[in-house]
mmCIF file of C-alpha atoms in Angstrom:
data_model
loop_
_atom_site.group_PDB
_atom_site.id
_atom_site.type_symbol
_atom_site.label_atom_id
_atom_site.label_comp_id
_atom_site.label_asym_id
_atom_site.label_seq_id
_atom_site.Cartn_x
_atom_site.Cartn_y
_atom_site.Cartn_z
ATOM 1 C CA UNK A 709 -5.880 -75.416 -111.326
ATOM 2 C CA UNK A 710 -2.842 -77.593 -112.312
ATOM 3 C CA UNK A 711 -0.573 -75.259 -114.358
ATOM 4 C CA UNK A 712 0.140 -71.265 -113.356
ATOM 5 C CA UNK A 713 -2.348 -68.869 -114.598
ATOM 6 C CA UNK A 714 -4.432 -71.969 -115.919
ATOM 7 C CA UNK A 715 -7.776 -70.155 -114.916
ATOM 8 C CA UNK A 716 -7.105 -67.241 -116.906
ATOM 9 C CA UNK A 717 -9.522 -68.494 -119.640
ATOM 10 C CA UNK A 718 -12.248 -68.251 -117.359
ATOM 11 C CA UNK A 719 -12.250 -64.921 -117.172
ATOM 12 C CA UNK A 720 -13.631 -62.655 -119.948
ATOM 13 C CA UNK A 721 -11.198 -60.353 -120.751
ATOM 14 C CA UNK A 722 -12.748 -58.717 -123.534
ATOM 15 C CA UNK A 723 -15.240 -57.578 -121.468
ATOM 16 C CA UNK A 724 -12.727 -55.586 -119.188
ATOM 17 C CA UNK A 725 -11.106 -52.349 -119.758
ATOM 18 C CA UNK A 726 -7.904 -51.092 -118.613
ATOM 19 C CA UNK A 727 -6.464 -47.554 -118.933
ATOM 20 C CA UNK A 728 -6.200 -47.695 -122.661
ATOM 21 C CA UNK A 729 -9.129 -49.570 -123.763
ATOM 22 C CA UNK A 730 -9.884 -53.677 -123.756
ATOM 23 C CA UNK A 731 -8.292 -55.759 -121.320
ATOM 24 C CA UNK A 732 -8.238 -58.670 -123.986
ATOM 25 C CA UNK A 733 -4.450 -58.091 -124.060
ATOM 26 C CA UNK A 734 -3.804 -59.244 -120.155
ATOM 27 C CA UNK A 735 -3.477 -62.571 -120.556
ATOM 28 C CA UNK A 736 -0.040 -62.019 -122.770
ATOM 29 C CA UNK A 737 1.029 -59.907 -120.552
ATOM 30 C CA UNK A 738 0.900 -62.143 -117.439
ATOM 31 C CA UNK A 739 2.203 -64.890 -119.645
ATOM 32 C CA UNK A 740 5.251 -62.778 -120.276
ATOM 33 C CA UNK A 741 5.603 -61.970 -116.339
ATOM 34 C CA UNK A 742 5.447 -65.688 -115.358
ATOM 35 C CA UNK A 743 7.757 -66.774 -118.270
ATOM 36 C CA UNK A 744 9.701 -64.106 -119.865
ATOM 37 C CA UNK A 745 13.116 -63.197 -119.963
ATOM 38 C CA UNK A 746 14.147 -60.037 -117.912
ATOM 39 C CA UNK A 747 13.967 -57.647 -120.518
ATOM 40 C CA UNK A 748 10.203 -58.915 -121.610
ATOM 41 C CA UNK A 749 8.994 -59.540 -118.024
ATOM 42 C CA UNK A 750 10.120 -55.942 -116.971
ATOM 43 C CA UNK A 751 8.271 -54.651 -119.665
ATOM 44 C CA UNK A 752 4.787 -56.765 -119.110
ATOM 45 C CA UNK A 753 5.230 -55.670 -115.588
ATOM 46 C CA UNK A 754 5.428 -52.019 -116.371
ATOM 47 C CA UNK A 755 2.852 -52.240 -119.156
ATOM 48 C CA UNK A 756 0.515 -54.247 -116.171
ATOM 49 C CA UNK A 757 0.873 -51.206 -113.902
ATOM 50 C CA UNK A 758 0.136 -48.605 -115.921
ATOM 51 C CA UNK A 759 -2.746 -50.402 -117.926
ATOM 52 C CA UNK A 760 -5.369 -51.728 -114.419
ATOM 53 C CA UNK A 761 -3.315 -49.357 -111.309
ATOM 54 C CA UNK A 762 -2.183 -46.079 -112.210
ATOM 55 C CA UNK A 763 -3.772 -43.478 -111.393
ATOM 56 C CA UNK A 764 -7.291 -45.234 -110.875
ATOM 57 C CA UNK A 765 -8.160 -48.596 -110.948
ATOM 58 C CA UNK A 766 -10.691 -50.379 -113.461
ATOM 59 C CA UNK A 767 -12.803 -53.275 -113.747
ATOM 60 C CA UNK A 768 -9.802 -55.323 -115.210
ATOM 61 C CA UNK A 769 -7.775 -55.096 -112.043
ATOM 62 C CA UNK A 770 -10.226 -56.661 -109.997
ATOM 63 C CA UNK A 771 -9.757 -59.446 -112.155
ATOM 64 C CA UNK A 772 -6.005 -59.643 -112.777
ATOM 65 C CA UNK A 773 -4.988 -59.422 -108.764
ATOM 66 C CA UNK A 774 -5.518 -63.220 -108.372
ATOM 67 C CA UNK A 775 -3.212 -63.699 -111.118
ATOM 68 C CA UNK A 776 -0.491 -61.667 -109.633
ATOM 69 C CA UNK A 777 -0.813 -63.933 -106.153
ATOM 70 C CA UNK A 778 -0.278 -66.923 -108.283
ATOM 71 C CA UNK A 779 2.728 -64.894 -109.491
ATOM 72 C CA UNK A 780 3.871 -63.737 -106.272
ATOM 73 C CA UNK A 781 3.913 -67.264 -105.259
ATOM 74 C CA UNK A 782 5.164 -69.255 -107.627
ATOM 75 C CA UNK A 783 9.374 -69.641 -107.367
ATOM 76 C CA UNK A 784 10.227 -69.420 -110.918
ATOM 77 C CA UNK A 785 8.680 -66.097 -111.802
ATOM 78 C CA UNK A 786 11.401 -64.090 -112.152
ATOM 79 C CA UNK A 787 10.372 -60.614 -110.183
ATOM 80 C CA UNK A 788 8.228 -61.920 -107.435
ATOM 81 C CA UNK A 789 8.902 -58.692 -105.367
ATOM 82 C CA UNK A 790 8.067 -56.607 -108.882
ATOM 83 C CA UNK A 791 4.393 -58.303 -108.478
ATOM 84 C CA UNK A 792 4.139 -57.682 -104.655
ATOM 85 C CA UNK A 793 5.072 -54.621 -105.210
ATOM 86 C CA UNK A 794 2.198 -53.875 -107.919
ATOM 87 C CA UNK A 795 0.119 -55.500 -106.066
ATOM 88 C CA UNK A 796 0.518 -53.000 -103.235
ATOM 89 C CA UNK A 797 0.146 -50.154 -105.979
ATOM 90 C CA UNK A 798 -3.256 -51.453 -106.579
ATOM 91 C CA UNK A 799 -3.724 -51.031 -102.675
ATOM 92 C CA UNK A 800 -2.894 -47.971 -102.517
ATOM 93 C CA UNK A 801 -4.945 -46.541 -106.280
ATOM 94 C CA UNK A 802 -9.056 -46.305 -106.128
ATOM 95 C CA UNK A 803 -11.367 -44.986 -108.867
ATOM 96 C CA UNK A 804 -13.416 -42.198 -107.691
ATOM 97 C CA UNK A 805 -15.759 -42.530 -110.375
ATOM 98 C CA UNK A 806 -15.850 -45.944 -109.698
ATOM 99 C CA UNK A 807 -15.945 -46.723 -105.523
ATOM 100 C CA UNK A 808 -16.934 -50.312 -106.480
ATOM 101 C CA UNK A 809 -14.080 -51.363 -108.950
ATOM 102 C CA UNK A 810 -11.942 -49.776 -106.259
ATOM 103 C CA UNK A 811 -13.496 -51.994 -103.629
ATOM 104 C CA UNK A 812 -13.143 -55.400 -105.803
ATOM 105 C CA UNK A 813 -9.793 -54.659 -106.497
ATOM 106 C CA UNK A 814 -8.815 -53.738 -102.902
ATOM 107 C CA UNK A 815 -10.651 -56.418 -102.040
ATOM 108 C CA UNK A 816 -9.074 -59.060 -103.995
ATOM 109 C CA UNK A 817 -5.039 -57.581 -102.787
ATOM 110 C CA UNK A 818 -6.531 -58.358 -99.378
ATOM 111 C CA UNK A 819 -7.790 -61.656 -100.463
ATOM 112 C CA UNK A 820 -4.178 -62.849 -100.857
ATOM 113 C CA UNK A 821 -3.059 -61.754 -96.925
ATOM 114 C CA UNK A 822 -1.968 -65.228 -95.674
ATOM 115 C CA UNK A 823 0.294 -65.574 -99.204
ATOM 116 C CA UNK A 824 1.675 -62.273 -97.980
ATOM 117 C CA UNK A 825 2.273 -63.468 -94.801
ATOM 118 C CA UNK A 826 4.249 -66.450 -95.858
ATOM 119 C CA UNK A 827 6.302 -65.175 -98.320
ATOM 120 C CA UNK A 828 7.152 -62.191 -95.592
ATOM 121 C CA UNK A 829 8.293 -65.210 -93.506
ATOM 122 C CA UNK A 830 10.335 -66.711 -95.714
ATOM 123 C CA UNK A 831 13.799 -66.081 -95.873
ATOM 124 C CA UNK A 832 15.051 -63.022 -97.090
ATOM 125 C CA UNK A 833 16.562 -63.751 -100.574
ATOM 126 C CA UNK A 834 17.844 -61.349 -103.526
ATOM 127 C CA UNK A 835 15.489 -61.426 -106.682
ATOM 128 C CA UNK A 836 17.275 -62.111 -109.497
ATOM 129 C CA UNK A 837 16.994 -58.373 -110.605
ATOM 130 C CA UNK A 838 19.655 -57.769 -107.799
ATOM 131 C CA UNK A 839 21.369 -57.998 -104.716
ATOM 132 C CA UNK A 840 19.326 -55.000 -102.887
ATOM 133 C CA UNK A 841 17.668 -56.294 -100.200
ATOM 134 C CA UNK A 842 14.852 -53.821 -101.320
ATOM 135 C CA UNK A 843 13.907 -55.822 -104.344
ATOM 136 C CA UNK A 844 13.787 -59.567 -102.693
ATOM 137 C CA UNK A 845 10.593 -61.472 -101.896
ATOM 138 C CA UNK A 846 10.272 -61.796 -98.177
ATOM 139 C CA UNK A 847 10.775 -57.323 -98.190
ATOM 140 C CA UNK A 848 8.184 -56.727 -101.191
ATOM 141 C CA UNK A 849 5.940 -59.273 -98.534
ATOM 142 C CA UNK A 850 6.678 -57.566 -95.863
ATOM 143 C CA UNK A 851 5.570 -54.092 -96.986
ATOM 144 C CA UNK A 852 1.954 -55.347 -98.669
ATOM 145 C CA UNK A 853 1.423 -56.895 -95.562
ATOM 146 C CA UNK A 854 1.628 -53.645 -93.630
ATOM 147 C CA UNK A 855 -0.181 -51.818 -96.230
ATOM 148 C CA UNK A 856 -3.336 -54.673 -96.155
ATOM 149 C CA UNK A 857 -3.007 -54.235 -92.546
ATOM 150 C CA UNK A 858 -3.462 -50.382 -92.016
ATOM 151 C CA UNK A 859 -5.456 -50.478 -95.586
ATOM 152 C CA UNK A 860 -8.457 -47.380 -94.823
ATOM 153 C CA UNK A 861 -9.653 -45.909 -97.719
ATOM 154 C CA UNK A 862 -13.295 -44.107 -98.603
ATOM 155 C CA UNK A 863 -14.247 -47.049 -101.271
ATOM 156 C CA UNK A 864 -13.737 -49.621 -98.263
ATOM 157 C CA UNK A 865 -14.692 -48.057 -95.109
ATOM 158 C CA UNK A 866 -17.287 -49.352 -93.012
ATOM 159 C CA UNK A 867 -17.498 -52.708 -94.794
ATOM 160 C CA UNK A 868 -17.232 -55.566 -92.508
ATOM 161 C CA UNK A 869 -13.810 -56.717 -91.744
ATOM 162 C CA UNK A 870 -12.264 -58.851 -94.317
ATOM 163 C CA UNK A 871 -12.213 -62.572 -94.474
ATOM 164 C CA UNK A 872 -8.712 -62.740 -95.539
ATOM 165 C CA UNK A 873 -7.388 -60.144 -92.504
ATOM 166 C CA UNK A 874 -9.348 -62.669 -89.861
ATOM 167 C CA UNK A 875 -7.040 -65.441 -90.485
#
């Protein structure tokens, strides 16, 4: 890919909706996560979550969780945890109306297990956002990985066991 969030022109945002209408806008607001200061990444972040996670999920988020692995992974972004931690939001949200948006996107959190499980093995260091052992990297890891790992819901069940869970 060469440079973070370098594939996001692939996608066609346009065609994706998030809670309040076109998901054209998603790209910005990943920019400003991987490259913002504190006060504009805190603010992408929260406008992330509540646009493709809360309550339901929508065909945008699908789309947008490979993104937030690249995020989650990459040292310089300033709240990696913030990103795990939406990341396991998106987990734990579905779509009724919707079982297979809420699949894809459930999916595609599962997809990143193995970046879970290394950045739950690395060492346990504050995010920048604080000293609370709640908010650092390895913690954030820790608790997706548990969620992936018990992850049952009615959109999923029955499917075959996940790629990403078998390594």
């Amino acid at each position: 890919m060469g440079t973070v969030l370098g594939a996001m022109r692939n996608v066609r945002w346009h065609e994706l909706q998030h809670a309040y209408g076109s998901a054209s806008q998603v790209p910005g607001v990943l920019s400003r996560i991987a490259w913002g200061d504190a006060p504009s990444s805190d603010e992408a972040l929260s406008d992330l979550e509540r646009w493709i996670s809360t309550p339901p999920v929508f065909d945008s988020t699908a789309a947008t969780v490979p993104f937030l692995w690249e995020l989650a992974a990459t040292d310089t972004v300033r709240d990696r945890a913030g990103v795990l931690d939406l990341l396991a939001t998106i987990l734990a949200a579905g779509n009724a109306e919707h079982p297979a948006w809420t699949r894809a996107a459930h999916d595609a959190v599962a997809a990143g297990r193995a970046t879970a499980a290394r950045l739950a093995a690395a060492p346990d260091t504050p995010e920048a956002g604080g000293p609370s052992p709640a908010r650092s990297v390895s913690a954030a890891a820790t608790r997706l990985l548990a969620a992936i790992d018990r992850h049952a819901c009615p959109a999923c069940a029955g499917l075959p066991p996940r790629e990403a869970e078998a390594h």
